[in-house]
């Protein structure tokens, strides 16, 4: 295996690159545009690619065995790292581009929005929010709409690493519930979908869904096998350093951890760390999520991401961060249906009483997501900053609002936070940095709330 971008190729590798077969992937790795989604590995018909953990930066990136590569170019064509043609994909999937108003800009195309939960109290209590994703997968499996689902649990052998898999039983689907705030190369599992009989649902972050949709453009078989794309809202994910930092604060050595869960145990949930000694540590969500909320351990590529609500999914799911659900101690999710098929499956599951859903206004969904406005409104600012530093940026083929002055200091603070958090020697000061920033954060949130953009 040869890490891409480091120019340690087999003899004929340079020729293949110049022939343009995997030039885009080389471009992605060299310019740090990889989301770590795993699509390139999942679609490679020659098993020429694998994901490798970069211990220092706490992310995954692909590597290529040039001796196995035939230069088919499928990896490059499917990679969402350097380009996602939103206009083309919107038209292909929904037959139209999103409405030209603030909600269309924030949420993309949608049919209806719901709040809801699984009617199974255990599933609801042990999921990320209301357990809608897990319960819908179980419903589809029972009804034989799917034979399995691409989900992500944690590795038994290496408990701090995510474990994408194809779940084919009730136990496997439930075992993979809850959100994983660490790198997840979910789309490596497209390989198994391609090589198995049957129909599948895929669950993923927006960048996973981008990779799946791009791969489906080139691989008809994949398009036929995946019957439902279930997207999770995503402000950003975290590098492995976030988990390392949390363990550092808890004074736990990573070798002593037998299991970790970032959510679950009601709403908004707990970080649960199980130790090999049999002890268990629980930290309430609001206490540990601060470093995530302040983007301390945000992967570089997430700074350039334009999708918060998984705009290319059939249904997208979110936490119900709304004041009316604040005192709900068990949990509630939000769902945004975007395609006829997504809407039908949600309605069928509701009719079977496996889930309880209530229609809500799309404005309420947008209001529930504080980070979404910042992420979408200020993306142009970050793209501009990267470009002015001579860095390459991804192409999206979609309209973005012009940057406002307020976006620059806020984006600048994120760059500083990332820098500080990348230095382990400064970890004891991170909480202090966050406390210093809280008042500024409130002023910015107010300014952004009063100035919705993206509408025409
Ligand atoms: C990194 C990250 C950032 C998020 N950011 C936001 C946000 O800003 N706003 C918001 O409202 N919601 C966000 N979510 C989504 C939210 O946490 C819940 O996933 C969503 O509300 C669905 O809840 P549920 O109870 O229905 O899910 P569950 O029933 O618990 O099912 C969750 C499903 O997602 C899969 N999964 C978990 N983590 C990952 C991952 N990292 N990559 C791929 N698949 C995964 C699991 O395998 C499972 O199938 C984020 C999730 C993640 C993982
Ligand atoms: S397909 Fe995904 S993992 Fe592969 S290079 Fe592109 S962004 Fe990275
Ligand atoms: S912010 Fe974008 S690139 Fe980062 S994990 Fe979320 S969907 Fe993927």
Coordinates of C-alpha atoms and ligand atoms in Angstrom, one line a residue:
X1 CA 0.0 0.0 0.0
X2 CA 1.3 3.5 -0.8
X3 CA -0.2 6.6 0.9
X4 CA -1.6 8.8 -1.8
X5 CA -0.1 12.2 -2.2
X6 CA 3.3 11.2 -0.8
X7 CA 4.7 10.2 -4.1
X8 CA 5.9 6.8 -3.1
X9 CA 4.4 5.0 -6.1
X10 CA 5.1 1.8 -7.9
X11 CA 7.0 2.4 -11.1
X12 CA 4.0 2.9 -13.4
X13 CA 2.0 5.0 -11.0
X14 CA 3.1 8.4 -12.4
X15 CA 1.8 7.3 -15.8
X16 CA -1.6 6.3 -14.4
X17 CA -1.9 9.7 -12.7
X18 CA -1.0 11.5 -15.8
X19 CA -3.5 9.5 -17.7
X20 CA -6.0 11.1 -15.3
X21 CA -7.3 7.8 -14.0
X22 CA -7.1 8.7 -10.3
X23 CA -5.9 12.2 -10.7
X24 CA -8.9 13.6 -8.7
X25 CA -8.1 11.4 -5.7
X26 CA -4.5 12.5 -5.8
X27 CA -5.7 16.1 -5.9
X28 CA -8.1 15.5 -2.9
X29 CA -5.4 14.0 -0.7
X30 CA -2.7 16.5 -1.7
X31 CA -5.0 19.4 -0.9
X32 CA -6.6 17.9 2.3
X33 CA -10.1 17.8 0.8
X34 CA -10.8 14.2 1.9
X35 CA -13.9 13.8 4.1
X36 CA -12.8 10.3 5.1
X37 CA -16.2 8.9 3.8
X38 CA -14.7 5.7 2.5
X39 CA -16.6 5.8 -0.9
X40 CA -13.4 5.3 -2.9
X41 CA -12.6 2.1 -1.0
X42 CA -16.2 0.9 -1.2
X43 CA -16.5 1.2 -5.0
X44 CA -13.0 -0.1 -6.0
X45 CA -13.6 -3.3 -7.9
X46 CA -10.0 -4.5 -7.5
X47 CA -9.6 -4.1 -3.7
X48 CA -6.8 -1.7 -4.5
X49 CA -7.8 0.8 -1.7
X50 CA -8.0 0.8 2.1
X51 CA -8.6 3.4 4.8
X52 CA -5.7 4.2 7.0
X53 CA -5.8 6.0 10.4
X54 CA -3.6 9.1 10.6
X55 CA -2.7 8.9 14.3
X56 CA -1.3 12.4 14.5
X57 CA -4.2 14.2 13.0
X58 CA -6.9 11.8 14.2
X59 CA -8.6 11.2 10.9
X60 CA -8.9 8.4 8.2
X61 CA -7.6 8.8 4.7
X62 CA -7.5 6.3 1.8
X63 CA -4.4 4.7 0.5
X64 CA -3.9 3.0 -2.8
X65 CA -2.1 -0.2 -3.9
X66 CA -0.9 0.9 -7.3
X67 CA 0.0 -2.6 -8.3
X68 CA -3.7 -3.8 -7.9
X69 CA -5.1 -0.6 -9.5
X70 CA -6.3 -1.0 -13.1
X71 CA -7.0 2.7 -13.5
X72 CA -10.8 2.3 -13.9
X73 CA -11.3 5.7 -12.3
X74 CA -14.4 4.7 -10.3
X75 CA -12.9 6.0 -7.1
X76 CA -12.2 9.4 -8.6
X77 CA -15.7 9.7 -10.1
X78 CA -17.4 8.8 -6.8
X79 CA -15.3 11.0 -4.5
X80 CA -17.3 13.8 -2.9
X81 CA -14.1 15.4 -1.5
X82 CA -13.3 17.7 -4.5
X83 CA -16.7 18.1 -6.1
X84 CA -20.4 17.6 -5.5
X85 CA -22.5 18.9 -8.3
X86 CA -25.6 19.8 -6.3
X87 CA -27.6 21.3 -9.1
X88 CA -27.2 18.1 -11.2
X89 CA -27.9 15.9 -8.2
X90 CA -30.9 17.9 -7.0
X91 CA -32.4 17.7 -10.5
X92 CA -31.7 13.9 -10.8
X93 CA -33.1 13.0 -7.3
X94 CA -35.9 15.5 -6.8
X95 CA -36.6 16.8 -10.3
X96 CA -36.0 20.3 -9.1
X97 CA -33.6 22.6 -7.2
X98 CA -34.6 23.8 -3.7
X99 CA -37.0 26.7 -3.3
X100 CA -35.4 30.1 -3.4
X101 CA -36.2 31.2 0.1
X102 CA -34.4 30.9 3.5
X103 CA -35.8 27.5 4.3
X104 CA -34.9 26.1 0.9
X105 CA -31.4 27.5 1.3
X106 CA -31.0 25.9 4.8
X107 CA -32.9 22.7 4.4
X108 CA -32.8 21.9 0.6
X109 CA -35.8 20.2 -1.1
X110 CA -38.4 18.8 1.3
X111 CA -41.9 17.4 1.3
X112 CA -42.8 17.5 5.0
X113 CA -41.1 18.0 8.4
X114 CA -42.0 16.0 11.5
X115 CA -41.0 15.6 15.2
X116 CA -41.3 12.0 16.5
X117 CA -40.0 9.0 18.3
X118 CA -39.9 5.3 18.4
X119 CA -42.9 3.8 20.4
X120 CA -40.5 1.2 21.8
X121 CA -39.4 2.8 25.1
X122 CA -36.0 1.0 25.2
X123 CA -35.1 2.0 21.7
X124 CA -36.2 5.6 22.3
X125 CA -34.2 5.8 25.6
X126 CA -31.0 4.2 24.2
X127 CA -30.9 6.1 20.8
X128 CA -29.3 9.5 20.0
X129 CA -32.5 11.4 20.3
X130 CA -35.9 9.8 19.6
X131 CA -34.8 6.6 17.9
X132 CA -36.6 7.3 14.6
X133 CA -33.6 6.1 12.5
X134 CA -33.3 2.8 14.4
X135 CA -37.1 2.1 14.5
X136 CA -37.5 2.9 10.8
X137 CA -34.7 0.5 9.9
X138 CA -36.4 -2.2 12.1
X139 CA -39.7 -1.5 10.4
X140 CA -38.2 -1.9 6.9
X141 CA -36.4 -5.1 7.9
X142 CA -39.6 -6.6 9.3
X143 CA -41.7 -5.6 6.3
X144 CA -38.9 -7.1 4.0
X145 CA -38.5 -3.7 2.3
X146 CA -34.8 -4.1 3.0
X147 CA -32.5 -7.1 3.6
X148 CA -30.0 -5.0 5.6
X149 CA -28.8 -1.6 6.4
X150 CA -25.4 0.3 6.4
X151 CA -25.0 1.4 10.0
X152 CA -22.1 2.4 12.2
X153 CA -21.3 0.9 15.6
X154 CA -18.0 0.9 17.5
X155 CA -15.3 -1.8 17.1
X156 CA -15.2 -4.5 19.8
X157 CA -11.5 -5.0 19.2
X158 CA -10.6 -1.3 19.2
X159 CA -13.4 0.4 21.2
X160 CA -12.5 4.0 20.3
X161 CA -12.8 3.4 16.6
X162 CA -16.0 3.4 14.6
X163 CA -17.2 0.2 12.9
X164 CA -19.4 0.6 9.8
X165 CA -21.2 -2.7 9.0
X166 CA -24.2 -4.1 7.1
X167 CA -26.7 -5.0 9.8
X168 CA -29.1 -7.8 8.9
X169 CA -30.8 -8.5 12.2
X170 CA -32.8 -6.6 14.8
X171 CA -29.9 -6.9 17.3
X172 CA -27.3 -5.6 14.9
X173 CA -29.4 -2.6 14.0
X174 CA -30.1 -1.7 17.7
X175 CA -26.4 -2.4 18.5
X176 CA -25.4 0.4 16.1
X177 CA -27.8 3.1 17.3
X178 CA -26.6 6.4 18.8
X179 CA -24.4 9.1 17.2
X180 CA -20.6 8.6 16.8
X181 CA -18.6 11.8 17.2
X182 CA -15.5 10.4 15.6
X183 CA -14.3 9.7 12.0
X184 CA -16.6 7.2 10.3
X185 CA -15.6 5.7 6.8
X186 CA -19.1 4.3 6.4
X187 CA -19.0 4.0 2.7
X188 CA -16.3 1.3 2.7
X189 CA -19.4 -0.9 3.2
X190 CA -20.7 -0.2 -0.3
X191 CA -18.5 -3.0 -1.3
X192 CA -20.5 -5.5 0.7
X193 CA -23.8 -4.1 -0.6
X194 CA -22.5 -4.5 -4.2
X195 CA -21.5 -8.1 -3.5
X196 CA -24.6 -9.2 -1.7
X197 CA -28.1 -10.1 -2.8
X198 CA -31.0 -7.9 -1.8
X199 CA -32.1 -4.3 -1.0
X200 CA -30.5 -2.0 1.5
X201 CA -30.9 1.3 3.4
X202 CA -27.9 3.4 4.1
X203 CA -27.5 5.7 7.1
X204 CA -24.9 8.4 7.0
X205 CA -23.8 11.9 7.5
X206 CA -24.3 14.4 4.6
X207 CA -20.8 13.6 3.1
X208 CA -21.6 9.9 3.2
X209 CA -24.8 10.5 1.3
X210 CA -22.9 12.7 -1.2
X211 CA -20.5 9.8 -1.8
X212 CA -23.3 7.2 -2.2
X213 CA -25.2 9.5 -4.7
X214 CA -22.1 10.1 -6.7
X215 CA -21.2 6.4 -6.8
X216 CA -24.8 5.6 -7.9
X217 CA -24.3 7.9 -10.9
X218 CA -21.6 5.5 -12.2
X219 CA -22.7 2.2 -10.8
X220 CA -26.3 1.2 -11.8
X221 CA -26.2 -1.9 -9.6
X222 CA -25.8 0.3 -6.5
X223 CA -28.7 2.5 -7.6
X224 CA -30.9 -0.5 -7.8
X225 CA -29.8 -2.0 -4.4
X226 CA -30.1 1.1 -2.2
X227 CA -33.8 1.8 -1.6
X228 CA -33.5 4.4 1.1
X229 CA -30.8 7.0 1.9
X230 CA -31.2 8.1 5.5
X231 CA -29.1 11.3 6.3
X232 CA -28.2 12.7 9.7
X233 CA -28.0 16.4 10.2
X234 CA -24.4 17.4 10.7
X235 CA -22.8 20.6 11.9
X236 CA -19.4 18.8 11.8
X237 CA -17.8 15.7 13.2
X238 CA -14.7 15.4 15.4
X239 CA -11.3 13.9 14.9
X240 CA -10.2 11.1 17.2
X241 CA -8.4 13.7 19.3
X242 CA -11.8 14.8 20.7
X243 CA -12.3 11.4 22.3
X244 CA -8.7 11.4 23.4
X245 CA -9.2 14.8 25.0
X246 CA -12.4 13.6 26.8
X247 CA -10.5 10.7 28.2
X248 CA -7.7 13.0 29.3
X249 CA -10.2 15.1 31.2
X250 CA -11.6 12.0 32.9
X251 CA -8.1 10.9 33.7
X252 CA -8.7 7.6 31.9
X253 CA -6.1 5.9 29.7
X254 CA -7.4 4.8 26.3
X255 CA -6.0 1.3 26.9
X256 CA -8.3 0.9 29.9
X257 CA -11.5 1.6 27.9
X258 CA -13.7 -1.4 27.0
X259 CA -16.6 0.5 25.5
X260 CA -17.7 4.1 24.7
X261 CA -21.0 5.6 23.8
X262 CA -21.4 9.3 23.1
X263 CA -25.2 9.4 23.4
X264 CA -28.0 7.3 24.8
X265 CA -29.6 7.1 28.3
X266 CA -32.4 9.5 27.6
X267 CA -32.4 13.1 26.3
X268 CA -30.0 14.7 25.5
X269 CA -28.1 11.8 26.8
X270 CA -24.8 10.8 28.3
X271 CA -21.3 10.0 27.3
X272 CA -20.7 6.6 28.8
X273 CA -17.2 5.2 29.2
X274 CA -17.0 1.6 30.4
X275 CA -13.6 0.5 31.8
X276 CA -12.0 -2.9 31.6
X277 CA -12.1 -2.9 35.4
X278 CA -15.9 -3.1 35.1
X279 CA -16.4 0.6 36.3
X280 CA -18.5 3.0 34.3
X281 CA -18.3 6.8 34.0
X282 CA -21.3 8.8 32.8
X283 CA -20.9 12.5 31.7
X284 CA -24.1 14.5 30.9
X285 CA -24.2 15.6 27.2
X286 CA -24.1 19.3 27.9
X287 CA -20.9 18.9 30.0
X288 CA -18.9 17.1 27.4
X289 CA -20.2 18.6 24.1
X290 CA -18.6 22.0 24.6
X291 CA -15.4 21.2 22.8
X292 CA -17.5 19.9 19.9
X293 CA -19.7 22.9 19.9
X294 CA -16.7 25.2 19.8
X295 CA -15.2 23.2 16.9
X296 CA -12.0 22.5 18.8
X297 CA -11.5 19.2 17.1
X298 CA -13.2 19.8 13.8
X299 CA -11.6 18.1 10.8
X300 CA -10.2 20.6 8.3
X301 CA -12.6 19.4 5.6
X302 CA -15.7 20.0 7.7
X303 CA -14.8 23.7 7.6
X304 CA -15.5 23.7 3.9
X305 CA -18.7 21.6 4.0
X306 CA -21.9 23.2 2.5
X307 CA -24.5 20.6 3.7
X308 CA -25.9 20.5 7.2
X309 CA -29.2 18.7 6.7
X310 CA -28.2 15.9 4.4
X311 CA -29.8 17.6 1.4
X312 CA -29.4 14.6 -0.9
X313 CA -31.1 12.0 1.4
X314 CA -34.6 10.6 1.1
X315 CA -35.2 11.4 4.7
X316 CA -33.0 13.5 7.0
X317 CA -32.9 13.2 10.8
X318 CA -32.0 15.6 13.5
X319 CA -32.1 16.2 17.3
X320 CA -35.2 18.1 18.4
X321 CA -33.4 21.1 19.9
X322 CA -36.6 23.1 20.4
X323 CA -37.8 24.8 23.7
X324 CA -41.1 22.9 23.7
X325 CA -39.2 19.6 24.0
X326 CA -36.6 20.8 26.5
X327 CA -38.1 19.0 29.4
X328 CA -38.7 15.7 27.5
X329 CA -36.2 13.4 29.3
X330 CA -36.6 10.5 26.9
X331 CA -35.9 12.0 23.5
X332 CA -37.4 13.1 20.3
X333 CA -36.0 13.3 16.7
X334 CA -36.9 15.6 13.8
X335 CA -37.4 14.1 10.3
X336 CA -37.4 15.9 7.0
X337 CA -38.9 13.8 4.1
X338 CA -37.5 14.8 0.7
X339 CA -38.6 12.1 -1.7
X340 CA -41.9 10.3 -2.3
X341 CA -40.3 7.1 -1.2
X342 CA -39.0 8.6 2.0
X343 CA -42.4 10.1 2.8
X344 CA -44.2 6.8 2.1
X345 CA -42.0 4.7 4.4
X346 CA -42.3 7.2 7.2
X347 CA -46.1 7.2 6.8
X348 CA -46.3 3.4 6.7
X349 CA -44.2 3.1 9.9
X350 CA -46.4 5.6 11.6
X351 CA -49.5 3.7 10.5
X352 CA -48.0 0.5 12.0
X353 CA -47.7 2.4 15.3
X354 CA -43.9 1.6 15.5
X355 CA -43.2 5.3 15.4
X356 CA -45.2 8.3 16.6
X357 CA -44.8 11.5 14.4
X358 CA -46.4 14.9 14.4
X359 CA -46.0 17.3 11.4
X360 CA -44.2 20.6 12.2
X361 CA -43.4 23.7 10.2
X362 CA -40.0 23.6 8.4
X363 CA -39.2 27.0 10.0
X364 CA -39.2 25.2 13.4
X365 CA -36.7 22.7 12.0
X366 CA -34.4 25.5 10.9
X367 CA -34.8 27.2 14.2
X368 CA -33.8 24.1 16.1
X369 CA -30.3 24.2 14.4
X370 CA -28.2 27.0 15.7
X371 CA -25.1 25.7 14.0
X372 CA -26.8 25.4 10.6
X373 CA -27.1 29.1 10.0
X374 CA -23.5 29.7 10.9
X375 CA -22.3 26.8 8.8
X376 CA -24.3 27.7 5.7
X377 CA -24.2 31.5 5.9
X378 CA -20.5 31.8 6.6
X379 CA -19.2 29.1 4.2
X380 CA -18.3 31.7 1.6
X381 CA -16.2 33.5 4.1
X382 CA -14.2 30.3 4.9
X383 CA -13.9 29.4 1.2
X384 CA -12.6 32.9 0.6
X385 CA -10.1 32.7 3.4
X386 CA -8.8 29.3 2.1
X387 CA -8.6 30.6 -1.5
X388 CA -6.7 33.7 -0.4
X389 CA -4.2 31.6 1.3
X390 CA -3.6 29.7 -1.9
X391 CA -5.5 26.6 -0.8
X392 CA -7.7 24.5 -3.0
X393 CA -11.4 24.3 -2.2
X394 CA -14.2 21.9 -3.2
X395 CA -16.6 22.7 -6.1
X396 CA -20.4 22.5 -5.3
X397 CA -22.2 24.1 -8.2
X398 CA -24.7 25.8 -6.0
X399 CA -25.5 29.4 -5.0
X400 CA -23.9 30.5 -1.7
X401 CA -24.7 33.8 0.1
X402 CA -22.0 36.5 0.1
X403 CA -19.9 36.6 3.3
X404 CA -20.7 39.3 5.8
X405 CA -18.2 41.1 8.1
X406 CA -19.5 39.2 11.2
X407 CA -18.4 35.8 9.6
X408 CA -14.7 36.7 9.5
X409 CA -14.0 37.0 13.3
X410 CA -16.2 33.9 14.1
X411 CA -14.5 31.8 11.4
X412 CA -11.1 33.1 12.6
X413 CA -11.9 32.0 16.1
X414 CA -12.6 28.5 14.9
X415 CA -9.2 28.4 13.1
X416 CA -7.5 29.5 16.4
X417 CA -9.5 26.9 18.4
X418 CA -8.4 24.2 16.1
X419 CA -4.8 25.2 16.3
X420 CA -4.9 25.3 20.1
X421 CA -6.7 22.0 20.4
X422 CA -4.1 20.4 18.1
X423 CA -1.4 21.0 20.7
X424 CA -1.8 18.4 23.5
X425 CA 0.4 20.6 25.7
X426 CA -2.4 23.2 25.8
X427 CA -5.3 20.8 26.6
X428 CA -5.5 21.9 30.2
X429 CA -6.3 25.4 29.0
X430 CA -9.2 24.5 26.6
X431 CA -12.0 24.9 29.1
X432 CA -10.6 28.4 29.9
X433 CA -10.6 29.3 26.2
X434 CA -14.2 28.2 25.9
X435 CA -15.3 30.2 28.9
X436 CA -13.6 33.3 27.5
X437 CA -15.4 32.8 24.1
X438 CA -19.0 32.2 25.5
X439 CA -20.0 36.0 25.7
X440 CA -18.7 36.6 22.1
X441 CA -20.6 33.5 20.9
X442 CA -23.9 34.9 22.3
X443 CA -23.3 38.3 20.5
X444 CA -22.6 36.5 17.2
X445 CA -25.6 34.2 17.6
X446 CA -27.9 37.2 18.1
X447 CA -26.4 39.0 15.1
X448 CA -26.8 36.0 12.8
X449 CA -30.4 35.3 14.1
X450 CA -31.3 38.8 13.2
X451 CA -29.8 38.6 9.7
X452 CA -31.1 35.5 7.9
X453 CA -29.4 35.1 4.5
X454 CA -29.9 32.8 1.6
X455 CA -33.3 34.2 0.8
X456 CA -34.0 36.1 -2.4
Ligands
LIG1 C1 -21.1 13.7 13.9 C2 -22.6 14.0 14.1 C3 -23.0 15.3 14.0 C4 -24.4 15.6 14.2 N1 -24.8 16.9 14.2 C5 -26.1 17.2 14.3 C6 -26.5 18.5 14.4 O1 -25.8 19.5 14.2 N2 -27.9 18.8 14.6 C7 -28.7 17.7 14.8 O2 -29.9 18.0 15.0 N3 -28.4 16.5 14.7 C8 -27.1 16.2 14.5 N4 -26.7 14.9 14.4 C9 -27.7 13.8 14.3 C10 -28.2 13.3 15.6 O3 -27.2 13.2 16.6 C11 -29.0 12.0 15.5 O4 -28.3 11.1 14.8 C12 -30.3 12.2 14.9 O5 -31.1 13.0 15.6 C13 -31.1 10.8 14.7 O6 -31.4 10.4 16.0 P1 -32.1 9.0 16.3 O7 -32.3 8.8 17.7 O8 -33.2 8.8 15.3 O9 -30.9 8.0 15.8 P2 -30.6 6.5 16.3 O10 -31.8 5.7 16.3 O11 -29.7 6.5 17.5 O12 -29.7 6.0 15.0 C14 -28.5 6.7 14.7 C15 -28.0 6.0 13.4 O13 -27.0 6.8 12.8 C16 -25.8 5.9 12.6 N5 -24.6 6.7 12.9 C17 -24.3 7.2 14.1 N6 -23.2 8.0 14.0 C18 -22.8 8.0 12.7 C19 -21.8 8.6 12.0 N7 -20.9 9.4 12.6 N8 -21.7 8.4 10.7 C20 -22.6 7.6 10.1 N9 -23.6 7.0 10.7 C21 -23.8 7.2 12.0 C22 -26.0 4.8 13.6 O14 -25.4 3.6 13.1 C23 -27.5 4.6 13.6 O15 -28.0 3.8 12.6 C24 -25.3 14.5 14.3 C25 -24.9 13.2 14.3 C26 -23.5 12.9 14.2 C27 -23.1 11.5 14.2
LIG2 S1 -14.0 9.1 -1.7 FE1 -14.2 9.9 0.4 S2 -12.5 8.8 1.5 FE2 -12.1 8.6 -0.7 S3 -10.7 10.3 -1.2 FE3 -12.8 11.0 -1.6 S4 -13.5 12.0 0.2 FE4 -11.7 10.8 0.8
LIG3 S1 -19.5 18.7 8.2 FE1 -19.7 17.8 6.2 S2 -17.8 16.9 5.7 FE2 -17.8 17.2 7.9 S3 -18.7 15.2 8.7 FE3 -20.4 16.6 8.5 S4 -21.2 16.1 6.4 FE4 -19.1 15.3 6.5

